[in-house]
């Protein structure tokens, strides 16, 4: 598949909010789904740099949000229809100065599939903590 990574457009907002909502409800089965709202996307990405992953057919496949001041990857969400086809990898590779730059993120311990994805892309566990959604591990990517 061919992916285009680009900034978000105004017309993407509803689809990005839907991806964020549906993937959280499908993945975080240990959290009450009633705690997730469509409006969360705008609130949770406020002030962040968002990268949109677009499939060659024009569909928005997912997104990555980055808090640049801390090189912190806040979110990486891929629509269920496009998971496992390289969209997440394309988003990581689109990060500024990837892979020569240090990035970090938090991954919920129960989200085993996401953790396996990040470990396969060179991230290492460098810390841990607790959030309202559960225990997490801090993962860091060190330049090659």
C-alpha positions as YAML, in Angstrom:
chain: A
units: angstrom
residues:
- id: 1
  name: UNK
  ca: [0.00, 0.00, 0.00]
- id: 2
  name: UNK
  ca: [1.05, 3.54, -0.64]
- id: 3
  name: UNK
  ca: [0.70, 6.09, 2.16]
- id: 4
  name: UNK
  ca: [0.78, 9.87, 2.10]
- id: 5
  name: UNK
  ca: [1.62, 11.63, 5.36]
- id: 6
  name: UNK
  ca: [0.31, 15.18, 5.49]
- id: 7
  name: UNK
  ca: [-0.99, 17.86, 7.84]
- id: 8
  name: UNK
  ca: [-4.67, 17.64, 8.77]
- id: 9
  name: UNK
  ca: [-7.28, 19.53, 6.77]
- id: 10
  name: UNK
  ca: [-10.46, 21.00, 8.21]
- id: 11
  name: UNK
  ca: [-12.49, 18.32, 6.43]
- id: 12
  name: UNK
  ca: [-10.47, 15.58, 8.20]
- id: 13
  name: UNK
  ca: [-11.59, 16.50, 11.70]
- id: 14
  name: UNK
  ca: [-14.71, 14.32, 11.81]
- id: 15
  name: UNK
  ca: [-12.88, 11.27, 10.46]
- id: 16
  name: UNK
  ca: [-9.95, 11.76, 12.84]
- id: 17
  name: UNK
  ca: [-12.35, 12.08, 15.77]
- id: 18
  name: UNK
  ca: [-14.15, 8.91, 14.63]
- id: 19
  name: UNK
  ca: [-10.88, 6.96, 14.35]
- id: 20
  name: UNK
  ca: [-9.82, 8.13, 17.80]
- id: 21
  name: UNK
  ca: [-13.17, 7.21, 19.34]
- id: 22
  name: UNK
  ca: [-13.65, 3.84, 17.64]
- id: 23
  name: UNK
  ca: [-10.09, 2.57, 18.13]
- id: 24
  name: UNK
  ca: [-10.14, 3.47, 21.82]
- id: 25
  name: UNK
  ca: [-13.47, 1.68, 22.28]
- id: 26
  name: UNK
  ca: [-12.21, -1.38, 20.35]
- id: 27
  name: UNK
  ca: [-8.81, -1.52, 22.07]
- id: 28
  name: UNK
  ca: [-9.24, -0.33, 25.66]
- id: 29
  name: UNK
  ca: [-11.77, -3.00, 26.61]
- id: 30
  name: UNK
  ca: [-10.90, -2.61, 30.30]
- id: 31
  name: UNK
  ca: [-12.16, 1.01, 30.29]
- id: 32
  name: UNK
  ca: [-15.86, 1.90, 30.32]
- id: 33
  name: UNK
  ca: [-16.54, 2.91, 26.67]
- id: 34
  name: UNK
  ca: [-18.91, 5.59, 27.95]
- id: 35
  name: UNK
  ca: [-15.85, 7.53, 29.10]
- id: 36
  name: UNK
  ca: [-14.77, 8.12, 25.48]
- id: 37
  name: UNK
  ca: [-16.30, 10.94, 23.43]
- id: 38
  name: UNK
  ca: [-15.98, 12.18, 19.86]
- id: 39
  name: UNK
  ca: [-14.98, 15.61, 21.23]
- id: 40
  name: UNK
  ca: [-11.93, 14.07, 22.92]
- id: 41
  name: UNK
  ca: [-9.90, 14.23, 19.72]
- id: 42
  name: UNK
  ca: [-9.93, 18.04, 19.50]
- id: 43
  name: UNK
  ca: [-9.31, 18.44, 23.23]
- id: 44
  name: UNK
  ca: [-6.53, 15.83, 23.41]
- id: 45
  name: UNK
  ca: [-4.61, 17.11, 20.37]
- id: 46
  name: UNK
  ca: [-4.88, 20.81, 21.23]
- id: 47
  name: UNK
  ca: [-1.46, 22.42, 20.73]
- id: 48
  name: UNK
  ca: [0.05, 19.29, 19.21]
- id: 49
  name: UNK
  ca: [1.38, 18.65, 15.73]
- id: 50
  name: UNK
  ca: [-0.87, 16.16, 13.97]
- id: 51
  name: UNK
  ca: [0.25, 14.00, 11.05]
- id: 52
  name: UNK
  ca: [-2.47, 12.37, 8.93]
- id: 53
  name: UNK
  ca: [-1.90, 9.08, 7.13]
- id: 54
  name: UNK
  ca: [-3.84, 8.88, 3.89]
- id: 55
  name: UNK
  ca: [-4.27, 5.71, 1.81]
- id: 56
  name: UNK
  ca: [-3.71, 5.88, -1.94]
- id: 57
  name: UNK
  ca: [-7.51, 5.69, -2.40]
- id: 58
  name: UNK
  ca: [-7.94, 8.93, -0.40]
- id: 59
  name: UNK
  ca: [-9.18, 7.35, 2.84]
- id: 60
  name: UNK
  ca: [-7.79, 8.71, 6.09]
- id: 61
  name: UNK
  ca: [-6.21, 5.62, 7.65]
- id: 62
  name: UNK
  ca: [-4.98, 7.16, 10.90]
- id: 63
  name: UNK
  ca: [-2.96, 9.84, 12.61]
- id: 64
  name: UNK
  ca: [-0.07, 10.58, 14.93]
- id: 65
  name: UNK
  ca: [0.01, 13.52, 17.33]
- id: 66
  name: UNK
  ca: [3.30, 14.89, 18.62]
- id: 67
  name: UNK
  ca: [4.07, 17.29, 21.44]
- id: 68
  name: UNK
  ca: [7.21, 18.74, 19.81]
- id: 69
  name: UNK
  ca: [8.58, 20.57, 22.86]
- id: 70
  name: UNK
  ca: [9.21, 17.22, 24.57]
- id: 71
  name: UNK
  ca: [9.61, 14.99, 21.48]
- id: 72
  name: UNK
  ca: [6.62, 13.13, 22.92]
- id: 73
  name: UNK
  ca: [4.43, 10.99, 20.69]
- id: 74
  name: UNK
  ca: [1.09, 11.49, 22.37]
- id: 75
  name: UNK
  ca: [-1.07, 9.35, 20.10]
- id: 76
  name: UNK
  ca: [-0.81, 7.01, 17.14]
- id: 77
  name: UNK
  ca: [-4.16, 5.61, 16.02]
- id: 78
  name: UNK
  ca: [-4.93, 3.59, 12.90]
- id: 79
  name: UNK
  ca: [-8.43, 2.67, 11.74]
- id: 80
  name: UNK
  ca: [-9.16, -1.02, 12.16]
- id: 81
  name: UNK
  ca: [-9.49, -1.41, 8.36]
- id: 82
  name: UNK
  ca: [-5.88, -0.29, 7.88]
- id: 83
  name: UNK
  ca: [-4.12, -1.84, 10.87]
- id: 84
  name: UNK
  ca: [-1.26, -4.15, 9.95]
- id: 85
  name: UNK
  ca: [-0.57, -2.65, 6.52]
- id: 86
  name: UNK
  ca: [2.23, -0.20, 7.35]
- id: 87
  name: UNK
  ca: [0.30, 2.99, 8.13]
- id: 88
  name: UNK
  ca: [1.76, 3.23, 11.64]
- id: 89
  name: UNK
  ca: [5.26, 2.67, 10.32]
- id: 90
  name: UNK
  ca: [4.74, 5.38, 7.70]
- id: 91
  name: UNK
  ca: [3.66, 7.80, 10.44]
- id: 92
  name: UNK
  ca: [6.75, 7.07, 12.56]
- id: 93
  name: UNK
  ca: [9.02, 7.46, 9.55]
- id: 94
  name: UNK
  ca: [7.45, 10.87, 8.82]
- id: 95
  name: UNK
  ca: [8.51, 12.26, 12.18]
- id: 96
  name: UNK
  ca: [11.09, 15.06, 11.91]
- id: 97
  name: UNK
  ca: [14.62, 13.63, 11.76]
- id: 98
  name: UNK
  ca: [13.43, 10.01, 12.14]
- id: 99
  name: UNK
  ca: [15.39, 7.83, 12.96]
- id: 100
  name: UNK
  ca: [18.20, 10.15, 14.07]
- id: 101
  name: UNK
  ca: [16.12, 11.79, 16.79]
- id: 102
  name: UNK
  ca: [15.11, 10.68, 20.30]
- id: 103
  name: UNK
  ca: [11.34, 10.26, 20.76]
- id: 104
  name: UNK
  ca: [9.34, 8.88, 23.65]
- id: 105
  name: UNK
  ca: [5.78, 7.86, 24.43]
- id: 106
  name: UNK
  ca: [3.60, 6.13, 26.99]
- id: 107
  name: UNK
  ca: [1.97, 2.80, 26.15]
- id: 108
  name: UNK
  ca: [-0.66, 1.16, 28.32]
- id: 109
  name: UNK
  ca: [0.60, -2.18, 29.65]
- id: 110
  name: UNK
  ca: [-2.64, -3.92, 28.64]
- id: 111
  name: UNK
  ca: [-2.26, -2.65, 25.06]
- id: 112
  name: UNK
  ca: [0.07, -5.51, 24.12]
- id: 113
  name: UNK
  ca: [-0.34, -5.09, 20.36]
- id: 114
  name: UNK
  ca: [0.77, -1.46, 20.49]
- id: 115
  name: UNK
  ca: [3.72, -2.29, 22.73]
- id: 116
  name: UNK
  ca: [4.85, -5.02, 20.33]
- id: 117
  name: UNK
  ca: [4.60, -2.52, 17.45]
- id: 118
  name: UNK
  ca: [6.80, 0.03, 19.21]
- id: 119
  name: UNK
  ca: [9.36, -2.54, 20.37]
- id: 120
  name: UNK
  ca: [9.59, -3.85, 16.79]
- id: 121
  name: UNK
  ca: [10.36, -0.29, 15.67]
- id: 122
  name: UNK
  ca: [13.28, 0.17, 18.06]
- id: 123
  name: UNK
  ca: [11.64, 1.63, 21.14]
- id: 124
  name: UNK
  ca: [12.78, 0.41, 24.58]
- id: 125
  name: UNK
  ca: [11.05, 0.46, 27.95]
- id: 126
  name: UNK
  ca: [12.56, 3.27, 30.02]
- id: 127
  name: UNK
  ca: [10.00, 3.82, 32.79]
- id: 128
  name: UNK
  ca: [6.50, 3.17, 34.04]
- id: 129
  name: UNK
  ca: [3.56, 4.79, 35.77]
- id: 130
  name: UNK
  ca: [-0.20, 4.81, 36.23]
- id: 131
  name: UNK
  ca: [-2.90, 6.74, 34.38]
- id: 132
  name: UNK
  ca: [-6.70, 6.80, 34.61]
- id: 133
  name: UNK
  ca: [-6.78, 4.14, 31.84]
- id: 134
  name: UNK
  ca: [-4.34, 1.86, 33.69]
- id: 135
  name: UNK
  ca: [-0.65, 1.17, 34.14]
- id: 136
  name: UNK
  ca: [1.66, 2.30, 31.37]
- id: 137
  name: UNK
  ca: [5.27, 1.96, 30.34]
- id: 138
  name: UNK
  ca: [7.32, 4.81, 28.99]
- id: 139
  name: UNK
  ca: [9.00, 3.78, 25.76]
- id: 140
  name: UNK
  ca: [11.92, 5.67, 24.24]
- id: 141
  name: UNK
  ca: [13.42, 5.60, 20.80]
- id: 142
  name: UNK
  ca: [17.14, 6.34, 20.73]
- id: 143
  name: UNK
  ca: [18.81, 7.52, 17.54]
- id: 144
  name: UNK
  ca: [20.57, 4.92, 15.45]
...
